[in-house]
Coordinates of C-alpha atoms in Angstrom, one line a residue:
X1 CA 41.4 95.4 -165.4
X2 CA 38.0 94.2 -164.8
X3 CA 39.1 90.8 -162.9
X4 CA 41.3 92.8 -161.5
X5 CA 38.5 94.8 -159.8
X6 CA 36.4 92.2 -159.4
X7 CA 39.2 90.2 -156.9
X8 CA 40.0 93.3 -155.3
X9 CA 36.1 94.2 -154.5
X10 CA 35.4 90.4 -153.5
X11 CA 38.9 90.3 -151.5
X12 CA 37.6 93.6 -149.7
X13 CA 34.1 91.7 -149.1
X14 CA 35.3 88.8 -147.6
X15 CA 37.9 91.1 -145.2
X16 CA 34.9 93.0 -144.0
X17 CA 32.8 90.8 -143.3
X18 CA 35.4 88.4 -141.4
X19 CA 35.9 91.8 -139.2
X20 CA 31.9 91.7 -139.2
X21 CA 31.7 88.4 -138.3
X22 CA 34.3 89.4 -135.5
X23 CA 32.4 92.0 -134.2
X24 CA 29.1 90.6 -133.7
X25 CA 30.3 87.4 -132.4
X26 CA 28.1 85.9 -130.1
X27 CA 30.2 84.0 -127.2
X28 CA 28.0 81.4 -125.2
X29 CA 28.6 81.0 -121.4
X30 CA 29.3 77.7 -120.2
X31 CA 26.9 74.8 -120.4
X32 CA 24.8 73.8 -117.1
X33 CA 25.8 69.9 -115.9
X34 CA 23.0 68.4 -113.5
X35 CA 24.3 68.4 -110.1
X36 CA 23.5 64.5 -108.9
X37 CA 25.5 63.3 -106.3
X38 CA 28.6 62.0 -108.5
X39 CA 31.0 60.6 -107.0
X40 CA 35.2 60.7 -107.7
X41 CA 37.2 58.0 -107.9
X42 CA 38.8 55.9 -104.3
X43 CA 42.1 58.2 -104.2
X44 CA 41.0 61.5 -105.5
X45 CA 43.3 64.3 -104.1
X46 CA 40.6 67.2 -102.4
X47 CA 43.2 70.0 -101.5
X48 CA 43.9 73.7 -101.2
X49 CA 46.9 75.2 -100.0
X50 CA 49.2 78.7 -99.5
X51 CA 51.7 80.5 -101.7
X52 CA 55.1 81.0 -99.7
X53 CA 55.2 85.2 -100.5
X54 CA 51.0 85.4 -100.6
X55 CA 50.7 84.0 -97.3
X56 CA 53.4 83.7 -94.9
X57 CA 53.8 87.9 -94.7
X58 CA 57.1 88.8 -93.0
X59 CA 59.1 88.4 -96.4
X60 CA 60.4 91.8 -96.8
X61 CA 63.8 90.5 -98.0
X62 CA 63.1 90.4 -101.9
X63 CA 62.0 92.4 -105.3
X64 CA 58.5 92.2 -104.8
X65 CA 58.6 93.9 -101.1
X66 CA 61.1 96.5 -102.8
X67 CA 58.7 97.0 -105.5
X68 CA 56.0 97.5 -103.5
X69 CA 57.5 100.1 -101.8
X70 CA 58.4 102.6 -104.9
X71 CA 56.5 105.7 -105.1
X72 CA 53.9 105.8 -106.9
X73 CA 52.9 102.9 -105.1
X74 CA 52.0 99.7 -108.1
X75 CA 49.9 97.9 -105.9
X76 CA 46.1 98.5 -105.8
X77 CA 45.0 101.1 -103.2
X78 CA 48.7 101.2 -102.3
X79 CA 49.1 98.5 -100.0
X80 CA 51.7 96.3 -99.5
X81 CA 52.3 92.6 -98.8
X82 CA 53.5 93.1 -95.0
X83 CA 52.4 90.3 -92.6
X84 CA 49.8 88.9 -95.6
X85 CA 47.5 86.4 -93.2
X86 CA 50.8 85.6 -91.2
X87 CA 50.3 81.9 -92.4
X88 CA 54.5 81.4 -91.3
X89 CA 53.7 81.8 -88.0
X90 CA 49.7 80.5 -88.3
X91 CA 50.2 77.4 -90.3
X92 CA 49.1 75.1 -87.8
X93 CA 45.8 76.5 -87.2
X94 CA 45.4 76.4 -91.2
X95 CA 46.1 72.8 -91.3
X96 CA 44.1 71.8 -88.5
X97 CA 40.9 73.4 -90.4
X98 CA 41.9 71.8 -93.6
X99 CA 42.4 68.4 -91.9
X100 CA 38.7 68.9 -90.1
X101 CA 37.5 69.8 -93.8
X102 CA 38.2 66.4 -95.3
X103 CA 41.0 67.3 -97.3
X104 CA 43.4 64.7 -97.9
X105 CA 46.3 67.2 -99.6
X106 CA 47.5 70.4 -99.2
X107 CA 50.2 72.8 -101.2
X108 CA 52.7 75.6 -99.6
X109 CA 55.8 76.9 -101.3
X110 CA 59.0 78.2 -99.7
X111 CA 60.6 81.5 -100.0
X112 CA 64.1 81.7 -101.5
X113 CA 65.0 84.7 -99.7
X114 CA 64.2 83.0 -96.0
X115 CA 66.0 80.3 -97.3
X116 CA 69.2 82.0 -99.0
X117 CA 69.1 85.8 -97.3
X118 CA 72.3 86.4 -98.3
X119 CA 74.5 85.0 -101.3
X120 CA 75.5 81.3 -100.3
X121 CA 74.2 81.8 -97.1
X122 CA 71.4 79.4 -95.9
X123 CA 69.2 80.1 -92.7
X124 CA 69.2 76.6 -91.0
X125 CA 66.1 77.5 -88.9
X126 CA 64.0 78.5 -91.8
X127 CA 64.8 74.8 -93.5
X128 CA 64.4 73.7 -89.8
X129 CA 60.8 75.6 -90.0
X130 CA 59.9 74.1 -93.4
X131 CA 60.4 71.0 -92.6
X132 CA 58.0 71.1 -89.3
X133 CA 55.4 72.5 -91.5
X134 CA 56.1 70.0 -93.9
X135 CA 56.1 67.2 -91.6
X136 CA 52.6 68.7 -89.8
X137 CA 51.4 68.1 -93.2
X138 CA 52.6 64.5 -93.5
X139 CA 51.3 63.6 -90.1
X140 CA 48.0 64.7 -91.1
X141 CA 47.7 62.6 -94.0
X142 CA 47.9 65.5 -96.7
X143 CA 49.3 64.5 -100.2
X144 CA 52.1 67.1 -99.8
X145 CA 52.8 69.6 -102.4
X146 CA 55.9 71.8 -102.6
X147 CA 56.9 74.4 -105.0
X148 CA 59.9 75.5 -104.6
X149 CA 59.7 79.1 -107.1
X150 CA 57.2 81.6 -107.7
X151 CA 57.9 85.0 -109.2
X152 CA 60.0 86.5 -106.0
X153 CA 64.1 86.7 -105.9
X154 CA 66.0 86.9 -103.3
X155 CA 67.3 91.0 -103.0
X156 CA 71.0 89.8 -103.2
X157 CA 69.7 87.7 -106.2
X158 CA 67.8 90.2 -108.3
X159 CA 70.9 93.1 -108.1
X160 CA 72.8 90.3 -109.5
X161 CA 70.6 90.5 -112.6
X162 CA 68.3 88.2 -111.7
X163 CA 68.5 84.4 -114.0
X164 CA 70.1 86.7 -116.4
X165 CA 73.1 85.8 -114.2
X166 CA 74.3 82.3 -115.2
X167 CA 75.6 82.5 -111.1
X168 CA 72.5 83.2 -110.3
X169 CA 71.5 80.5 -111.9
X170 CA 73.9 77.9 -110.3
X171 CA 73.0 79.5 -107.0
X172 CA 69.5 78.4 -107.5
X173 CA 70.3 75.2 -108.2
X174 CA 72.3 74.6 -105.1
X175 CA 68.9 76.0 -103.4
X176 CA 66.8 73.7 -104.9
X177 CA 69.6 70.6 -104.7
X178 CA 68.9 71.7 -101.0
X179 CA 65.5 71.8 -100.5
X180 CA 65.8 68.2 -102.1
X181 CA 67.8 66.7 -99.2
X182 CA 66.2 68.6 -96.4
X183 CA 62.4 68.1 -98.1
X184 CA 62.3 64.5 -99.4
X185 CA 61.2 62.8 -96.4
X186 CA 58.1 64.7 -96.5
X187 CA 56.9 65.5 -100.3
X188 CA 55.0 63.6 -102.3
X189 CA 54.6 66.3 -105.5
X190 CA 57.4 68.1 -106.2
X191 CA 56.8 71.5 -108.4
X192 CA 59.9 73.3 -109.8
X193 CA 58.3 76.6 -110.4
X194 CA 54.8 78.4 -110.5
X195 CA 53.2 80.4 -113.9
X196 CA 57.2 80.9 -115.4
X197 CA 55.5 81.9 -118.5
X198 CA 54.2 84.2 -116.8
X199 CA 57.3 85.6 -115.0
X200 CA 59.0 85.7 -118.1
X201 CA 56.3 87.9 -120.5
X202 CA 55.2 90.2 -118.0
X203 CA 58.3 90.6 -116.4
X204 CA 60.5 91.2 -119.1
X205 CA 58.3 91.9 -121.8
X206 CA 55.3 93.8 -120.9
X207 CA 57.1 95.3 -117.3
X208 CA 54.2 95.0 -115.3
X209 CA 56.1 92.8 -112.5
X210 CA 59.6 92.5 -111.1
X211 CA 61.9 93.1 -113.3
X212 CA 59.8 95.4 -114.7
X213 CA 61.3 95.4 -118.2
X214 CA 60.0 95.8 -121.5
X215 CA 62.3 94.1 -124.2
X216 CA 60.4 91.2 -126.0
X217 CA 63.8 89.7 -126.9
X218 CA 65.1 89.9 -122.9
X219 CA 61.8 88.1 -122.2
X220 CA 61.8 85.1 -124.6
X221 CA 65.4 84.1 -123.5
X222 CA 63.7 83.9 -120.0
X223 CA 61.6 81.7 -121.5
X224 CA 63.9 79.5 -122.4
X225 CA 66.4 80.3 -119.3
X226 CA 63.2 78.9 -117.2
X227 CA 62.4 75.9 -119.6
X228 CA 66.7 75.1 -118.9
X229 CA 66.3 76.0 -115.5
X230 CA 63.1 73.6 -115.5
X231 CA 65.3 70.9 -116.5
X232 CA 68.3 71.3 -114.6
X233 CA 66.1 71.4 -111.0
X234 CA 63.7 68.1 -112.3
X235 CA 67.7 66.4 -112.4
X236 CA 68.5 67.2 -109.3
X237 CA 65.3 66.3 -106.9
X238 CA 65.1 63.1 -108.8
X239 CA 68.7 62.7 -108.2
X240 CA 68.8 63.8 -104.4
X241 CA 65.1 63.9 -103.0
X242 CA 64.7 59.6 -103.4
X243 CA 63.7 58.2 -100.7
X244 CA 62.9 54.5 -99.0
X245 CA 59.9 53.5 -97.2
X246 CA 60.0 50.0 -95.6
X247 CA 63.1 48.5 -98.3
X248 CA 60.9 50.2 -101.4
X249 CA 63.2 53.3 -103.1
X250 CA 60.6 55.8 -103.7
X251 CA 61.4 57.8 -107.0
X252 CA 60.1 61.8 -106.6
X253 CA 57.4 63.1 -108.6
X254 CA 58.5 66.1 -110.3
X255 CA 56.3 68.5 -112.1
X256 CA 55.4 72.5 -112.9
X257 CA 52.3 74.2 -112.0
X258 CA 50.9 76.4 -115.0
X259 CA 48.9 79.1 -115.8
X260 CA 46.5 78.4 -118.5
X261 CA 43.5 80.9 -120.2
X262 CA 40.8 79.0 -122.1
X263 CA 41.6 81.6 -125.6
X264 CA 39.2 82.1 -128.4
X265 CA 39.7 84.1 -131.1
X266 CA 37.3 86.8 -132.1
X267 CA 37.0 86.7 -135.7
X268 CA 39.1 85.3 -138.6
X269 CA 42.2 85.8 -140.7
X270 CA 44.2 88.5 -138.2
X271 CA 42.1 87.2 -135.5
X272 CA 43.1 83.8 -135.7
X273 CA 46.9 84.8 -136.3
X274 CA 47.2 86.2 -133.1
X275 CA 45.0 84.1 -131.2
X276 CA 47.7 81.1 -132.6
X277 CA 50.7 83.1 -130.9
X278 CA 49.1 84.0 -127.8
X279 CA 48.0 80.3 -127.3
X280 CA 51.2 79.0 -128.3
X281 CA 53.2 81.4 -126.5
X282 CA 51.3 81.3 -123.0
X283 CA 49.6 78.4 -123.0
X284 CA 52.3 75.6 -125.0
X285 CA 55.2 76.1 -126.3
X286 CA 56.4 76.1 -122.8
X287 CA 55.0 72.4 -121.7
X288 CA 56.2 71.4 -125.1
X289 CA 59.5 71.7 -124.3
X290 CA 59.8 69.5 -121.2
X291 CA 57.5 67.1 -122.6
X292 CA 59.5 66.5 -126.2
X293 CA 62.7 68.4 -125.7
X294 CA 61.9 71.1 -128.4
X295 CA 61.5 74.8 -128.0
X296 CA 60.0 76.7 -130.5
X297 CA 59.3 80.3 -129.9
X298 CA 58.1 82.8 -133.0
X299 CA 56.5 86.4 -131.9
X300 CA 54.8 88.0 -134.7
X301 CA 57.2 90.7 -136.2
X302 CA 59.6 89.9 -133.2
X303 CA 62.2 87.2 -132.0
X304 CA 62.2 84.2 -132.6
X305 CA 63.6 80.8 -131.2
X306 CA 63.7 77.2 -131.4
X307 CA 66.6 74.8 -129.9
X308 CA 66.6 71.1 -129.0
X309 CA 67.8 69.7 -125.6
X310 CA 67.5 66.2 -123.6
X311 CA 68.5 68.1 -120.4
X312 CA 64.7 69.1 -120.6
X313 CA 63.2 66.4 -122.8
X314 CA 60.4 64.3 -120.4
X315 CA 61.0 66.5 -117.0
X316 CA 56.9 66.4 -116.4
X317 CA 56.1 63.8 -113.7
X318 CA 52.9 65.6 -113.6
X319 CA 51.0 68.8 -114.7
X320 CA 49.6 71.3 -112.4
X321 CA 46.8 73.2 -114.0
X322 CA 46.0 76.8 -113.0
X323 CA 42.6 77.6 -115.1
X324 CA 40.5 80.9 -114.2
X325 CA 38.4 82.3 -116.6
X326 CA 38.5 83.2 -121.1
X327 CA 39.6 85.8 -122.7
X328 CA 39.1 86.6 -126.4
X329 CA 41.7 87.9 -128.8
X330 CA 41.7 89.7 -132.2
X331 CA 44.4 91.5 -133.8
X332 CA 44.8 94.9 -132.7
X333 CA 47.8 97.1 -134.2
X334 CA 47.9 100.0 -131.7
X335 CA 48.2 97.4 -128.2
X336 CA 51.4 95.8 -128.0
X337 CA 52.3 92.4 -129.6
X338 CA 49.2 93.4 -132.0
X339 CA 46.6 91.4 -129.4
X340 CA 43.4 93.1 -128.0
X341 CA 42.4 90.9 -125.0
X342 CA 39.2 90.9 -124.0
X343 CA 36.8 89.0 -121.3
X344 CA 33.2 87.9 -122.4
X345 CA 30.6 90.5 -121.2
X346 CA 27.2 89.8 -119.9
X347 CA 28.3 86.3 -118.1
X348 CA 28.6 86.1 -114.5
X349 CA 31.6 87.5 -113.4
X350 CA 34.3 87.4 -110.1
X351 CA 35.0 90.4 -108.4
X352 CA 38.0 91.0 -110.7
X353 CA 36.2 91.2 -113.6
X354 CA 37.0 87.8 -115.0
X355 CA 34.4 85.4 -116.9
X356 CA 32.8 82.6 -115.0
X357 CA 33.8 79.9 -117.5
X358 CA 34.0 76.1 -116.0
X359 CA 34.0 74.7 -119.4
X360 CA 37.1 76.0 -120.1
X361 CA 38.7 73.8 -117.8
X362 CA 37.6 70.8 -119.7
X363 CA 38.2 71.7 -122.7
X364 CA 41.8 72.9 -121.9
X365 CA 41.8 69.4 -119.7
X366 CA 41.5 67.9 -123.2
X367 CA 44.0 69.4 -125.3
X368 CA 46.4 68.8 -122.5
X369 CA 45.9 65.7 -121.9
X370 CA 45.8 64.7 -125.5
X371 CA 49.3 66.7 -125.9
X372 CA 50.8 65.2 -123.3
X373 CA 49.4 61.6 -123.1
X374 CA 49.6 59.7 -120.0
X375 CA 51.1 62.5 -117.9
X376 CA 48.2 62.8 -114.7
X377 CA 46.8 66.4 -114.1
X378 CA 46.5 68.1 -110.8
X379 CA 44.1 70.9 -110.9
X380 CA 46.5 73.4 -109.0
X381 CA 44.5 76.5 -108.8
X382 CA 40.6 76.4 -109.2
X383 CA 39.0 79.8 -107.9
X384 CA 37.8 83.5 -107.9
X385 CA 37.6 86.9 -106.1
X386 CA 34.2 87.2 -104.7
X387 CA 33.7 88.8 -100.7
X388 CA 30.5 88.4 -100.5
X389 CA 30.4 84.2 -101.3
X390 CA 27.8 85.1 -103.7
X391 CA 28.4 82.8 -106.5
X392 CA 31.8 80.4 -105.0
X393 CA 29.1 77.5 -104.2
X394 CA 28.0 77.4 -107.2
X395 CA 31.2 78.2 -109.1
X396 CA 33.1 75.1 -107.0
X397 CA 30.2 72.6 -108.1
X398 CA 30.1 73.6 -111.8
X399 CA 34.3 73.2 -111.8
X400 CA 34.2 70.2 -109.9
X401 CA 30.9 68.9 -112.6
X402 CA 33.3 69.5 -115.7
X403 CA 36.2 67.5 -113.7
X404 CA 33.8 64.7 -112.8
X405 CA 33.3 64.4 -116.7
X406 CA 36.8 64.5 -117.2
X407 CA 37.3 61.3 -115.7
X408 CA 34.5 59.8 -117.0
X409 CA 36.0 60.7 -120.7
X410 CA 39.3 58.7 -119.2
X411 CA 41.6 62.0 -118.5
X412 CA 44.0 60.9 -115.9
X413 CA 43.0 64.0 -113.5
X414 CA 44.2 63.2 -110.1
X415 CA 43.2 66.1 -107.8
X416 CA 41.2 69.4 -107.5
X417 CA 42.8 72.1 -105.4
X418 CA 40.4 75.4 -104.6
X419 CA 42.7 78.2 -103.9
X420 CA 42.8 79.0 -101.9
X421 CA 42.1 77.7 -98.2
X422 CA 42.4 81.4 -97.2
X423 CA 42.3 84.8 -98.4
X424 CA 45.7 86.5 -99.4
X425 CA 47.8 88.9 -101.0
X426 CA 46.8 89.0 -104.7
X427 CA 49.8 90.5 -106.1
X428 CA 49.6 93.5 -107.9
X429 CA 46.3 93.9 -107.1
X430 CA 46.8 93.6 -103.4
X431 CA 44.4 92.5 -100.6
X432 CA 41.3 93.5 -101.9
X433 CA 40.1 90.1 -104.3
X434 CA 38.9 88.0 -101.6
X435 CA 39.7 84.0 -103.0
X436 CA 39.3 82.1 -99.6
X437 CA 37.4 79.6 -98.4
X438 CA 37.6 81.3 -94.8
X439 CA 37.4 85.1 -95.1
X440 CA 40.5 86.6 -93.2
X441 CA 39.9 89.7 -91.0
X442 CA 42.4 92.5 -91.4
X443 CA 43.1 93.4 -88.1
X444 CA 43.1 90.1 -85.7
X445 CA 43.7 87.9 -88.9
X446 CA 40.7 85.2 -87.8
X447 CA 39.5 83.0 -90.0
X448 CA 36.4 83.2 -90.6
X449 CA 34.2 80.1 -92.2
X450 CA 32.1 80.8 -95.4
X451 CA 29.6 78.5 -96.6
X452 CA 32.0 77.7 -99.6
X453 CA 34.1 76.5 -97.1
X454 CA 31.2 74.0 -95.5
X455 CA 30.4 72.7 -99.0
X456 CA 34.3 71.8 -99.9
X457 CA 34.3 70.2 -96.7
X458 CA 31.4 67.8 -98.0
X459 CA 32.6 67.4 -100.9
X460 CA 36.0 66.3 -99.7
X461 CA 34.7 64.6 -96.9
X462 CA 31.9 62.3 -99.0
X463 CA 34.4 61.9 -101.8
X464 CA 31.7 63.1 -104.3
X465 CA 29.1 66.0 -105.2
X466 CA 26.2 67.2 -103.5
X467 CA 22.7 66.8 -105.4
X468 CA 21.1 69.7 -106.2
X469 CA 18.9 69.9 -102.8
X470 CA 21.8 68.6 -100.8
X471 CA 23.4 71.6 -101.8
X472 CA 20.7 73.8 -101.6
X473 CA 20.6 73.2 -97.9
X474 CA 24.6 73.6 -97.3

């Protein structure tokens, strides 16, 4: 009875003070690199581009704009998507100040529901429209980046059930076997969707985004619907979207773009339980799959899946990283899927809330690149919310200093995009984060230049960082 005791009192010891341990956990901020003029390598990609539904404005023909328009309004302060920063219409201008900025590639996306408004019924002046701003971009010497998906369906597509509906499904494949043909003269980086792990847990599991539901099961089969769905589109650009320059057959360069959080976990034992799902689950098991062929899903207490396929085995040209800030996670059994998520406090923060963290991005860079060895990384999304341009100079420059050491360590990072080139509509939470390089005004729309936007420009123009009084002085 006595040992008996004894294990339970030192079992009970070690428990508490793992929670302890958990609690008073000191998280350091990111470590200062010297700022000294480094330079990037002949070819490095200096970017920034739009998102089809965050930018153009005018797309009132899918869920989000319905969604928007429910009472109680979702949307931050109640707005509403509307005319965003009108970049359909205003693209031109955009490029021209990216192309005077020293960038040497640039991103958009394209909107389903211009594209398909109605079920099997194409709009040939919005491919005709594309293709102008696509070719703009070529003619200006961009890198060109399309994505062809990002979170919005078509309104025809989403009463259908949405990729639930295997017609849906092959109705999105005829969209993207046409955006192939009409788009391969112009694309150099082809991107099959944006943050689908994303799509799939909050908008089926959680219900914070079109579809709005909240069925854990219903959202890890869109996981894997999107890892098929991955598959199936890679197939068809690389099977339609070839293309010859001077006699040479140019094979297309298809890849995703990918949310990724830099996760720590609190404390131990629980802790680190969840902290393994969550950075599986968000951050992995997703890339996994179209790098080995494998899926394997497993939510604590919940569904679970794992299936092989070579329809999606290898369909990762490339790897677009999306990083933003840390969160830390420890088990919490009242919040659902057991995970308290929490951002480091007393750091220097965006607007939003969100940690300052550059050194996330390297060592996420790392992992990646050791999981997926000799795939080249884009850095897709590199930015925060802050009007007031306070700390984006500083924030670019620390970013860029962490990528600069990425390639010195032999990761096969390509390109750095800041997003964006413009404020825009920040989904759910509306206009209010202000992420551009040129401040947008909300009643003439005018760009407006910030001094972020003059230190890119140097940066992409020099091919290399400022030193520290260079940038002092921008």
């Amino acid at each position: 009875m006595n040992l008996i005791i004894t294990i339970a009192c030192i079992t009970a010891l070690v428990f508490f003070s793992a929670v302890l341990y958990g609690r008073l956990r000191k998280f350091e901020p990111s470590r200062p690199l010297p700022l000294e003029g480094q330079a990037f390598p002949d070819g490095f990609l200096w970017a920034t581009g739009e998102d089809a539904y965050q930018h153009e404005g005018g797309n009132f023909n899918n869920d989000w704009a319905r969604w928007e328009a429910t009472s109680p309004s979702p949307i931050d302060n109640g707005d509403r998507c509307g005319r965003s920063v009108d970049f359909y219409n205003r693209h031109e201008e955009d490029f021209l100040l990216s192309k005077r900025d020293g960038h040497n590639a640039h991103r958009i996306g394209v909107e389903w529901s211009r594209l398909e408004p109605a079920e099997g019924v194409y709009d040939e002046q919005a491919f005709a429209h594309y293709g102008k701003m696509l070719a703009s971009m070529k003619e200006k010497g961009f890198a060109v980046f399309l994505n062809l998906w990002h979170f919005t369906l078509p309104l025809w597509a989403a009463d259908l059930g949405g990729f639930e509906n295997p017609g849906v499904r092959a109705r999105w494949e005829e969209f993207v076997r046409r955006c192939a043909v009409n788009f391969a003269p112009y694309v150099d980086y082809w991107s099959t969707m944006i943050d689908a792990q994303i799509y799939a847990l909050a908008g089926y599991g959680v219900g914070d985004i079109p579809p709005n539901r909240k069925d854990m099961k219903a959202a890890m089969e869109m996981y894997r619907t999107l890892v098929r769905m991955h598959g199936r589109a890679c197939h068809i650009i690389k099977k339609h979207a070839r293309r010859d320059e001077r006699g040479v057959t140019v094979e297309p360069r298809v890849g995703m773009i990918y949310f990724f959080f830099y996760f720590q976990p609190r404390g131990f034992f629980l802790d680190r339980l969840v902290y393994r799902q969550m950075d599986d689950i968000f951050n992995w098991n997703m890339l996994d799959a179209l790098h080995t062929g494998t899926l394997k899903l497993n939510v604590l207490g919940g569904p679970s899946i794992t299936e092989t396929s070579d329809d999606y085995k290898n369909t990762l040209d490339w790897i677009g990283i999306n990083y933003y800030t840390r969160e830390v996670l420890s088990f919490s059994p009242f919040t659902p899927g057991f995970i308290r998520r929490e951002t480091v406090k007393g750091h220097p923060a965006t607007d939003m809330g969100w940690e300052i963290y550059p050194e996330g991005l390297y060592r996420l860079c790392k992992k990646i690149s050791a999981r997926y060895p000799g795939v080249p990384l884009i850095i897709a999304e590199s930015g925060l919310a802050d009007e007031q341009d306070r700390q984006r100079p500083r924030f670019i420059v620390d970013h860029l200093l962490w990528t600069h050491k990425l390639i010195d360590e032999g990761v096969p990072v390509k390109g750095y995009t800041y997003w964006s080139l413009t404020d825009n509509w920040e989904w759910a939470h509306g206009f209010w984060p202000k992420f551009g390089l040129y401040r947008v005004a909300t009643d003439t729309l005018e760009r407006k230049e910030t001094r972020s936007a003059r230190l890119y420009r140097f940066i992409a123009s020099n091919n290399r960082l400022p030193t520290e009084e260079e940038f002092e002085s921008l």
